[in-house]
mmCIF file of C-alpha atoms in Angstrom:
data_model
loop_
_atom_site.group_PDB
_atom_site.id
_atom_site.type_symbol
_atom_site.label_atom_id
_atom_site.label_comp_id
_atom_site.label_asym_id
_atom_site.label_seq_id
_atom_site.Cartn_x
_atom_site.Cartn_y
_atom_site.Cartn_z
ATOM 1 C CA MET A 294 8.592 25.816 18.853
ATOM 2 C CA ASN A 295 8.614 23.018 21.491
ATOM 3 C CA ASN A 296 11.170 20.218 21.973
ATOM 4 C CA LEU A 297 9.813 17.974 19.249
ATOM 5 C CA ASN A 298 11.986 17.716 16.142
ATOM 6 C CA CYS A 299 10.502 18.126 12.686
ATOM 7 C CA GLU A 300 11.381 14.576 11.585
ATOM 8 C CA TYR A 301 9.378 13.145 14.489
ATOM 9 C CA VAL A 302 6.420 15.402 13.730
ATOM 10 C CA LEU A 303 6.363 14.284 10.096
ATOM 11 C CA ASP A 304 6.644 10.644 11.235
ATOM 12 C CA VAL A 305 3.700 10.753 13.606
ATOM 13 C CA TYR A 306 1.404 13.304 11.958
ATOM 14 C CA PRO A 307 -0.621 10.532 10.218
ATOM 15 C CA ASP A 308 -1.320 9.121 13.706
ATOM 16 C CA VAL A 309 -2.607 12.567 14.739
ATOM 17 C CA GLN A 310 -4.850 12.546 11.664
ATOM 18 C CA SER A 311 -6.272 9.121 12.520
ATOM 19 C CA GLY A 312 -6.648 9.935 16.220
ATOM 20 C CA THR A 313 -4.417 7.058 17.308
ATOM 21 C CA LEU A 314 -1.583 9.077 18.831
ATOM 22 C CA ASP A 315 -1.421 9.466 22.605
ATOM 23 C CA PRO A 316 -3.371 12.680 23.461
ATOM 24 C CA VAL A 317 -0.423 14.317 25.255
ATOM 25 C CA GLN A 318 1.884 13.710 22.287
ATOM 26 C CA ALA A 319 -0.830 14.816 19.861
ATOM 27 C CA ARG A 320 -1.142 18.114 21.733
ATOM 28 C CA GLN A 321 2.634 18.572 21.589
ATOM 29 C CA VAL A 322 2.560 17.942 17.845
ATOM 30 C CA GLN A 323 -0.177 20.574 17.410
ATOM 31 C CA GLU A 324 1.867 23.049 19.469
ATOM 32 C CA HIS A 325 4.870 22.398 17.245
ATOM 33 C CA LEU A 326 2.775 22.910 14.111
ATOM 34 C CA ALA A 327 1.511 26.246 15.430
ATOM 35 C CA SER A 328 5.062 27.617 15.440
ATOM 36 C CA CYS A 329 6.854 25.741 12.633
ATOM 37 C CA ASP A 330 6.010 26.934 9.125
ATOM 38 C CA GLU A 331 7.765 24.013 7.416
ATOM 39 C CA CYS A 332 5.942 21.353 9.419
ATOM 40 C CA ARG A 333 2.645 23.152 9.046
ATOM 41 C CA ALA A 334 3.098 23.099 5.275
ATOM 42 C CA HIS A 335 3.820 19.351 5.400
ATOM 43 C CA ALA A 336 0.779 18.780 7.619
ATOM 44 C CA GLU A 337 -1.503 20.666 5.229
ATOM 45 C CA LEU A 338 -0.144 18.578 2.377
ATOM 46 C CA LEU A 339 -0.824 15.350 4.275
ATOM 47 C CA ASP A 340 -4.330 16.578 5.119
ATOM 48 C CA ALA A 341 -4.917 17.109 1.396
ATOM 49 C CA VAL A 342 -3.671 13.572 0.604
ATOM 50 C CA ARG A 343 -5.880 12.067 3.299
ATOM 51 C CA ASP A 344 -8.940 13.945 2.064
ATOM 52 C CA GLN A 345 -8.594 12.408 -1.380
ATOM 53 C CA ALA A 346 -8.855 8.698 -0.507
ATOM 54 C CA ALA A 347 -10.539 6.916 -3.401
ATOM 55 C CA VAL A 348 -14.253 6.095 -3.134
ATOM 56 C CA VAL A 349 -15.283 2.541 -3.991
ATOM 57 C CA PRO A 350 -17.257 2.636 -7.265
ATOM 58 C CA ALA A 351 -20.902 1.650 -7.145
ATOM 59 C CA GLY A 352 -21.468 -2.048 -7.690
ATOM 60 C CA LEU A 353 -17.967 -3.229 -6.847
ATOM 61 C CA HIS A 354 -18.961 -4.614 -3.416
ATOM 62 C CA GLU A 355 -21.693 -6.726 -4.979
ATOM 63 C CA ARG A 356 -19.431 -7.900 -7.822
ATOM 64 C CA VAL A 357 -16.742 -9.042 -5.362
ATOM 65 C CA ILE A 358 -19.227 -10.747 -3.030
ATOM 66 C CA ARG A 359 -20.834 -12.577 -5.953
ATOM 67 C CA SER A 360 -17.438 -13.856 -7.168
ATOM 68 C CA ALA A 361 -16.293 -14.783 -3.668
ATOM 69 C CA LEU A 362 -19.417 -16.857 -3.013
ATOM 70 C CA GLU A 363 -19.343 -18.705 -6.338
ATOM 71 C CA PRO A 364 -18.465 -22.381 -5.880
ATOM 72 C CA ARG A 365 -14.951 -23.049 -7.180
ATOM 73 C CA PRO A 366 -14.582 -25.860 -9.741
ATOM 74 C CA ARG A 367 -12.428 -28.733 -8.529
ATOM 75 C CA LEU A 368 -9.887 -29.959 -11.047
ATOM 76 C CA ARG A 369 -9.849 -33.736 -11.432
ATOM 77 C CA PHE A 370 -7.079 -35.683 -13.153
ATOM 78 C CA ALA A 371 -6.890 -39.346 -14.019
ATOM 79 C CA ARG A 372 -3.989 -41.254 -12.480
ATOM 80 C CA GLY A 373 -2.319 -41.606 -15.857
ATOM 81 C CA GLU A 374 -2.462 -37.826 -16.419
ATOM 82 C CA ILE A 375 -0.893 -37.144 -13.022
ATOM 83 C CA ALA A 376 1.978 -39.556 -13.816
ATOM 84 C CA MET A 377 2.517 -37.882 -17.212
ATOM 85 C CA VAL A 378 2.596 -34.385 -15.667
ATOM 86 C CA ALA A 379 5.090 -35.607 -13.041
ATOM 87 C CA MET A 380 7.366 -37.047 -15.749
ATOM 88 C CA LEU A 381 7.201 -33.836 -17.790
ATOM 89 C CA ALA A 382 8.019 -31.764 -14.684
ATOM 90 C CA ALA A 383 11.024 -33.977 -13.900
ATOM 91 C CA ALA A 384 12.262 -33.623 -17.496
ATOM 92 C CA VAL A 385 11.930 -29.823 -17.405
ATOM 93 C CA ILE A 386 13.684 -29.540 -14.037
ATOM 94 C CA GLY A 387 16.478 -31.915 -15.121
ATOM 95 C CA GLY A 388 16.952 -30.016 -18.366
ATOM 96 C CA SER A 389 17.097 -26.649 -16.626
ATOM 97 C CA ILE A 390 19.791 -27.904 -14.212
ATOM 98 C CA LEU A 391 21.951 -29.018 -17.182
ATOM 99 C CA MET A 392 21.478 -25.691 -18.936
ATOM 100 C CA GLN A 393 22.130 -23.437 -15.919
ATOM 101 C CA SER A 394 24.016 -20.248 -16.845
ATOM 102 C CA PRO A 395 27.006 -18.866 -14.834
ATOM 103 C CA GLN A 396 26.307 -16.668 -11.788
ATOM 104 C CA PRO A 397 26.100 -12.918 -12.605
ATOM 105 C CA GLN A 398 28.896 -10.645 -11.335
ATOM 106 C CA PRO A 399 28.007 -8.367 -8.397
ATOM 107 C CA ALA A 400 27.337 -4.684 -9.244
ATOM 108 C CA ALA A 401 30.004 -2.056 -8.591
ATOM 109 C CA PRO A 402 29.696 -0.301 -5.201
ATOM 110 C CA GLN A 403 27.716 2.962 -5.112
ATOM 111 C CA GLU A 404 29.281 6.358 -4.471
ATOM 112 C CA SER A 405 28.566 7.909 -1.045
ATOM 113 C CA PHE A 406 28.082 11.573 -0.140
ATOM 114 C CA GLY A 407 31.069 12.359 2.053
ATOM 115 C CA PHE A 408 30.049 10.161 5.039
ATOM 116 C CA VAL A 409 31.337 6.608 5.434
ATOM 117 C CA THR A 410 27.717 5.855 4.661
ATOM 118 C CA VAL A 411 24.765 8.167 5.067
ATOM 119 C CA GLU A 412 23.322 5.685 7.568
ATOM 120 C CA ASP A 413 26.536 5.920 9.669
ATOM 121 C CA ALA A 414 26.084 9.672 9.755
ATOM 122 C CA MET A 415 22.592 9.212 11.161
ATOM 123 C CA LEU A 416 23.776 6.673 13.738
ATOM 124 C CA THR A 417 26.311 9.187 15.089
ATOM 125 C CA GLY A 418 23.532 11.760 15.424
ATOM 126 C CA LYS A 419 25.009 14.051 12.815
ATOM 127 C CA ALA A 420 21.902 14.191 10.728
ATOM 128 C CA SER A 421 18.224 13.403 10.808
ATOM 129 C CA LEU A 422 16.091 12.439 7.864
ATOM 130 C CA ASP A 423 14.822 15.981 7.844
ATOM 131 C CA ASP A 424 18.337 17.317 7.229
ATOM 132 C CA LEU A 425 19.011 15.066 4.268
ATOM 133 C CA THR A 426 18.505 16.257 0.723
ATOM 134 C CA VAL A 427 16.497 14.252 -1.806
ATOM 135 C CA ALA A 428 19.742 12.853 -3.295
ATOM 136 C CA GLU A 429 21.016 11.818 0.143
ATOM 137 C CA LEU A 430 17.732 10.134 0.970
ATOM 138 C CA GLU A 431 17.973 8.185 -2.305
ATOM 139 C CA GLN A 432 21.515 7.132 -1.417
ATOM 140 C CA LEU A 433 20.324 6.004 1.999
ATOM 141 C CA LEU A 434 17.601 3.903 0.382
ATOM 142 C CA LYS A 435 20.174 2.180 -1.838
ATOM 143 C CA GLU A 436 22.340 1.411 1.199
ATOM 144 C CA ILE A 437 19.401 0.031 3.149
ATOM 145 C CA ASP A 438 18.190 -2.089 0.233
ATOM 146 C CA SER A 439 21.661 -3.484 -0.660
ATOM 147 C CA MET B 215 -38.905 -8.334 20.568
ATOM 148 C CA SER B 216 -35.609 -7.817 18.725
ATOM 149 C CA ASN B 217 -35.040 -9.084 15.190
ATOM 150 C CA PRO B 218 -32.537 -12.008 15.094
ATOM 151 C CA ALA B 219 -31.377 -10.987 11.611
ATOM 152 C CA LEU B 220 -30.609 -7.460 12.826
ATOM 153 C CA GLN B 221 -28.817 -8.895 15.866
ATOM 154 C CA LEU B 222 -26.621 -10.963 13.534
ATOM 155 C CA VAL B 223 -25.827 -7.911 11.394
ATOM 156 C CA GLU B 224 -24.934 -5.892 14.489
ATOM 157 C CA ALA B 225 -22.790 -8.726 15.882
ATOM 158 C CA THR B 226 -20.786 -9.072 12.667
ATOM 159 C CA ARG B 227 -20.363 -5.324 12.332
ATOM 160 C CA ASN B 228 -18.633 -5.187 15.722
ATOM 161 C CA GLU B 229 -16.896 -8.550 15.427
ATOM 162 C CA ASP B 230 -13.120 -8.488 15.576
ATOM 163 C CA ASP B 231 -11.019 -9.972 12.818
ATOM 164 C CA PRO B 232 -9.988 -13.364 14.294
ATOM 165 C CA ALA B 233 -13.572 -14.421 14.945
ATOM 166 C CA LEU B 234 -14.769 -13.119 11.594
ATOM 167 C CA LEU B 235 -11.901 -14.821 9.770
ATOM 168 C CA ALA B 236 -12.641 -18.135 11.454
ATOM 169 C CA ARG B 237 -16.243 -17.968 10.262
ATOM 170 C CA ALA B 238 -15.195 -16.918 6.755
ATOM 171 C CA ARG B 239 -12.722 -19.833 6.563
ATOM 172 C CA ALA B 240 -15.592 -22.118 7.430
ATOM 173 C CA GLY B 241 -17.401 -20.730 4.377
ATOM 174 C CA GLU B 242 -20.109 -18.678 6.084
ATOM 175 C CA PRO B 243 -21.501 -16.295 3.434
ATOM 176 C CA GLU B 244 -22.377 -13.569 5.983
ATOM 177 C CA ALA B 245 -18.808 -13.518 7.284
ATOM 178 C CA ILE B 246 -17.372 -13.357 3.757
ATOM 179 C CA GLU B 247 -19.695 -10.501 2.907
ATOM 180 C CA GLN B 248 -18.724 -8.683 6.106
ATOM 181 C CA LEU B 249 -15.016 -8.983 5.259
ATOM 182 C CA VAL B 250 -15.671 -7.499 1.828
ATOM 183 C CA ARG B 251 -17.655 -4.579 3.281
ATOM 184 C CA ARG B 252 -15.010 -3.968 5.914
ATOM 185 C CA TYR B 253 -11.910 -4.045 3.705
ATOM 186 C CA LEU B 254 -12.760 -3.378 0.067
ATOM 187 C CA LYS B 255 -12.372 0.374 0.599
ATOM 188 C CA ASP B 256 -8.739 -0.068 1.675
ATOM 189 C CA VAL B 257 -8.034 -2.524 -1.133
ATOM 190 C CA TYR B 258 -9.533 -0.248 -3.782
ATOM 191 C CA ALA B 259 -7.693 2.813 -2.408
ATOM 192 C CA VAL B 260 -4.386 0.978 -2.872
ATOM 193 C CA THR B 261 -5.098 -0.400 -6.360
ATOM 194 C CA ALA B 262 -6.311 3.038 -7.456
ATOM 195 C CA ARG B 263 -3.081 4.564 -6.186
ATOM 196 C CA VAL B 264 -0.891 1.958 -7.914
ATOM 197 C CA LEU B 265 -2.737 2.049 -11.234
ATOM 198 C CA GLY B 266 -4.218 5.546 -11.476
ATOM 199 C CA ASP B 267 -6.934 4.146 -13.717
ATOM 200 C CA ARG B 268 -10.415 3.574 -12.329
ATOM 201 C CA ASP B 269 -11.356 0.575 -14.468
ATOM 202 C CA LEU B 270 -8.048 -1.219 -13.965
ATOM 203 C CA ALA B 271 -8.197 -0.434 -10.231
ATOM 204 C CA GLN B 272 -11.660 -2.024 -9.976
ATOM 205 C CA ASP B 273 -10.452 -5.187 -11.709
ATOM 206 C CA ALA B 274 -7.389 -5.363 -9.471
ATOM 207 C CA ALA B 275 -9.423 -4.762 -6.306
ATOM 208 C CA HIS B 276 -11.886 -7.470 -7.356
ATOM 209 C CA ASP B 277 -9.084 -9.967 -8.052
ATOM 210 C CA ALA B 278 -7.273 -9.104 -4.811
ATOM 211 C CA MET B 279 -10.316 -9.590 -2.579
ATOM 212 C CA VAL B 280 -11.456 -12.790 -4.270
ATOM 213 C CA ASN B 281 -7.948 -14.294 -4.226
ATOM 214 C CA ALA B 282 -7.505 -13.372 -0.578
ATOM 215 C CA LEU B 283 -10.861 -14.862 0.410
ATOM 216 C CA ASN B 284 -10.003 -18.070 -1.447
ATOM 217 C CA ALA B 285 -6.648 -18.216 0.329
ATOM 218 C CA LEU B 286 -7.716 -17.451 3.898
ATOM 219 C CA HIS B 287 -6.191 -20.736 5.026
ATOM 220 C CA ARG B 288 -2.784 -19.261 4.085
ATOM 221 C CA PHE B 289 -3.094 -16.240 6.382
ATOM 222 C CA ARG B 290 -0.768 -17.070 9.264
ATOM 223 C CA GLY B 291 -1.320 -13.954 11.408
ATOM 224 C CA ASP B 292 2.317 -12.763 11.256
ATOM 225 C CA ALA B 293 0.988 -9.344 10.267
ATOM 226 C CA SER B 294 -2.536 -7.989 10.633
ATOM 227 C CA PHE B 295 -5.143 -9.257 8.201
ATOM 228 C CA ARG B 296 -5.417 -5.748 6.753
ATOM 229 C CA THR B 297 -1.676 -5.582 6.053
ATOM 230 C CA TRP B 298 -1.777 -9.018 4.427
ATOM 231 C CA LEU B 299 -4.713 -7.963 2.285
ATOM 232 C CA ILE B 300 -3.068 -4.722 1.208
ATOM 233 C CA ARG B 301 0.034 -6.617 0.137
ATOM 234 C CA ILE B 302 -2.158 -8.857 -2.022
ATOM 235 C CA ALA B 303 -3.792 -5.718 -3.439
ATOM 236 C CA VAL B 304 -0.428 -4.229 -4.454
ATOM 237 C CA ASN B 305 0.551 -7.471 -6.205
ATOM 238 C CA ALA B 306 -2.837 -7.732 -7.913
ATOM 239 C CA ALA B 307 -2.505 -4.157 -9.145
ATOM 240 C CA ARG B 308 0.901 -4.895 -10.615
ATOM 241 C CA THR B 309 -0.455 -7.999 -12.357
ATOM 242 C CA VAL B 310 -3.411 -6.107 -13.826
ATOM 243 C CA GLY B 311 -1.099 -3.295 -14.907
ATOM 244 C CA ARG B 312 1.293 -5.689 -16.672
ATOM 245 C CA ARG B 313 -1.639 -7.430 -18.365
ATOM 246 C CA ALA B 314 -2.968 -4.083 -19.612
ATOM 247 C CA THR B 315 0.482 -3.197 -20.921
ATOM 248 C CA ARG B 316 0.815 -6.504 -22.786
ATOM 249 C CA ARG B 317 -2.581 -5.905 -24.388
ATOM 250 C CA GLY B 318 -1.291 -2.507 -25.489
ATOM 251 C CA GLU B 319 -3.884 -0.621 -23.479
ATOM 252 C CA VAL B 320 -1.450 1.445 -21.426
ATOM 253 C CA PRO B 321 2.396 1.547 -21.428
ATOM 254 C CA LEU B 322 3.660 0.059 -18.146
ATOM 255 C CA ASP B 323 5.666 3.117 -17.156
ATOM 256 C CA ARG B 324 2.593 5.210 -17.731
ATOM 257 C CA VAL B 325 0.027 3.019 -15.974
ATOM 258 C CA SER B 326 0.163 4.933 -12.746
ATOM 259 C CA GLU B 327 0.399 8.324 -14.419
ATOM 260 C CA HIS B 328 -2.235 7.708 -17.025
ATOM 261 C CA ALA B 329 -5.048 9.389 -15.262
ATOM 262 C CA ALA B 330 -2.835 12.115 -13.877
ATOM 263 C CA ASP B 331 -1.267 12.956 -17.173
ATOM 264 C CA ALA B 332 -3.099 12.946 -20.358
ATOM 265 C CA GLY B 333 -6.662 14.019 -20.480
ATOM 266 C CA ASP B 334 -5.848 15.431 -17.619
ATOM 267 C CA ALA B 335 -4.602 18.708 -18.595
ATOM 268 C CA ALA B 336 -8.294 19.208 -18.058
ATOM 269 C CA THR B 337 -8.048 17.425 -14.732
ATOM 270 C CA LEU B 338 -5.116 19.582 -13.691
ATOM 271 C CA VAL B 339 -6.895 22.750 -14.662
ATOM 272 C CA ALA B 340 -9.970 21.606 -12.798
ATOM 273 C CA ALA B 341 -7.926 20.505 -9.778
ATOM 274 C CA ARG B 342 -7.482 23.969 -8.450
ATOM 275 C CA ASP B 343 -7.916 23.052 -4.827
ATOM 276 C CA ASP B 344 -4.963 21.582 -3.013
ATOM 277 C CA ALA B 345 -6.621 18.275 -2.171
ATOM 278 C CA ALA B 346 -7.296 17.340 -5.791
ATOM 279 C CA ARG B 347 -3.878 18.653 -6.873
ATOM 280 C CA ALA B 348 -2.224 16.533 -4.186
ATOM 281 C CA THR B 349 -3.825 13.412 -5.682
ATOM 282 C CA VAL B 350 -2.667 14.313 -9.184
ATOM 283 C CA MET B 351 0.873 15.079 -7.977
ATOM 284 C CA LEU B 352 0.985 11.954 -5.804
ATOM 285 C CA ASN B 353 0.602 9.902 -8.982
ATOM 286 C CA GLN B 354 3.803 11.494 -10.284
ATOM 287 C CA LEU B 355 5.923 9.989 -7.523
ATOM 288 C CA PRO B 356 7.928 6.788 -8.012
ATOM 289 C CA HIS B 357 5.997 3.667 -7.091
ATOM 290 C CA LYS B 358 7.415 2.941 -3.619
ATOM 291 C CA GLN B 359 7.280 6.558 -2.476
ATOM 292 C CA ARG B 360 3.735 6.952 -3.748
ATOM 293 C CA LEU B 361 2.661 3.827 -1.908
ATOM 294 C CA ALA B 362 4.577 4.636 1.281
ATOM 295 C CA VAL B 363 2.818 8.007 1.546
ATOM 296 C CA THR B 364 -0.583 6.526 0.680
ATOM 297 C CA LEU B 365 -0.270 3.597 3.083
ATOM 298 C CA ARG B 366 0.949 5.817 5.922
ATOM 299 C CA VAL B 367 -1.524 8.655 5.474
ATOM 300 C CA GLN B 368 -4.664 7.024 4.028
ATOM 301 C CA GLN B 369 -4.420 3.526 5.521
ATOM 302 C CA GLY B 370 -2.563 4.504 8.718
ATOM 303 C CA LEU B 371 -0.087 1.636 8.443
ATOM 304 C CA SER B 372 3.070 1.654 10.582
ATOM 305 C CA TYR B 373 6.469 1.632 8.871
ATOM 306 C CA ARG B 374 6.877 -2.024 9.796
ATOM 307 C CA GLU B 375 3.574 -2.845 8.096
ATOM 308 C CA ILE B 376 4.480 -0.744 5.058
ATOM 309 C CA GLY B 377 7.715 -2.733 4.860
ATOM 310 C CA VAL B 378 5.687 -5.960 4.776
ATOM 311 C CA VAL B 379 3.510 -4.612 1.955
ATOM 312 C CA LEU B 380 6.386 -3.200 -0.100
ATOM 313 C CA ASP B 381 8.720 -6.096 0.707
ATOM 314 C CA CYS B 382 11.380 -3.795 2.136
ATOM 315 C CA THR B 383 12.817 -3.059 5.574
ATOM 316 C CA GLU B 384 11.047 -0.825 8.081
ATOM 317 C CA GLY B 385 13.856 1.715 7.656
ATOM 318 C CA ALA B 386 13.464 1.768 3.885
ATOM 319 C CA ALA B 387 9.697 2.220 4.284
ATOM 320 C CA ARG B 388 10.297 5.237 6.520
ATOM 321 C CA VAL B 389 12.806 6.771 4.109
ATOM 322 C CA ASN B 390 10.425 6.222 1.180
ATOM 323 C CA TYR B 391 7.705 8.045 3.131
ATOM 324 C CA HIS B 392 9.927 11.033 3.955
ATOM 325 C CA LEU B 393 11.255 11.163 0.403
ATOM 326 C CA GLY B 394 7.723 10.961 -0.986
ATOM 327 C CA VAL B 395 6.474 13.811 1.186
ATOM 328 C CA LYS B 396 9.445 16.033 0.279
ATOM 329 C CA ARG B 397 9.045 15.363 -3.420
ATOM 330 C CA LEU B 398 5.321 15.932 -3.214
ATOM 331 C CA ARG B 399 5.930 19.283 -1.554
ATOM 332 C CA GLU B 400 8.306 20.238 -4.374
ATOM 333 C CA LEU B 401 5.754 19.195 -7.005
ATOM 334 C CA MET B 402 3.031 21.236 -5.331
ATOM 335 C CA LYS B 403 5.058 24.469 -5.383
#
């Protein structure tokens, strides 16, 4: 196995598939795959996913083009109607301000997995995505999204 | 002597996005048609992945492309046109899925699994080769993971672009991709 780590290989393998990765790096990725069973299994899986891209059904191109080229009707309002709509909008907005409910309480903090946060663990180089379990990856997602 | 019509077709086929978009904004039918032929495949691939139902995916892809073409003036160029379009496709798919659920056609939590699940004991039996099984299993993943894997592998989007489409950070997009691949591998065992 060469110097590339498995997380990097999984990250960039789609770029190898599409031919957009630098040729030297692509060769290094292929060398890594030749000697890493785990990464080779992931690569075969990603090849299978790529091979199954959906095919556009017959007739859909023409249907979309026809709709896109149809002239769009222009809505016309009389001045009186515009004034009435504006008054109704003002009434609705004013009413909603009066009826505003109290702010919701923030959610309780989530439990972590023995690090200060999983992301901290990664920043100190203690773990890579590849080393994290499914549960730890889910925890990391919650921390990132919060 | 060369055919001017063929020259125009060849020119638009090789035309890059900014020039093509400018002509489409101006309402040129050939440019609009070229955009559809260039991008509908990506749009449909995404709606099919979100919805897992061919008919719903067609409706969503149609709506996404038409809405995008009618709103070209709103494309600011912060992301690539393709990324912008794919984001519209994801939103259109969700709208079509919710509409189908309200009409009682498919339960919302089953929209994306519909094709993978039911009838499709037959589909699963038939999907003996890994490629077809991967598609069936991909539909079992949670929404963001399913999309992150699809957008990275089938559309070749970067994590930053996936974040734009999924309305999450680049880091979250990357984690969703890794999580999706790991879960998919477990499902395939």
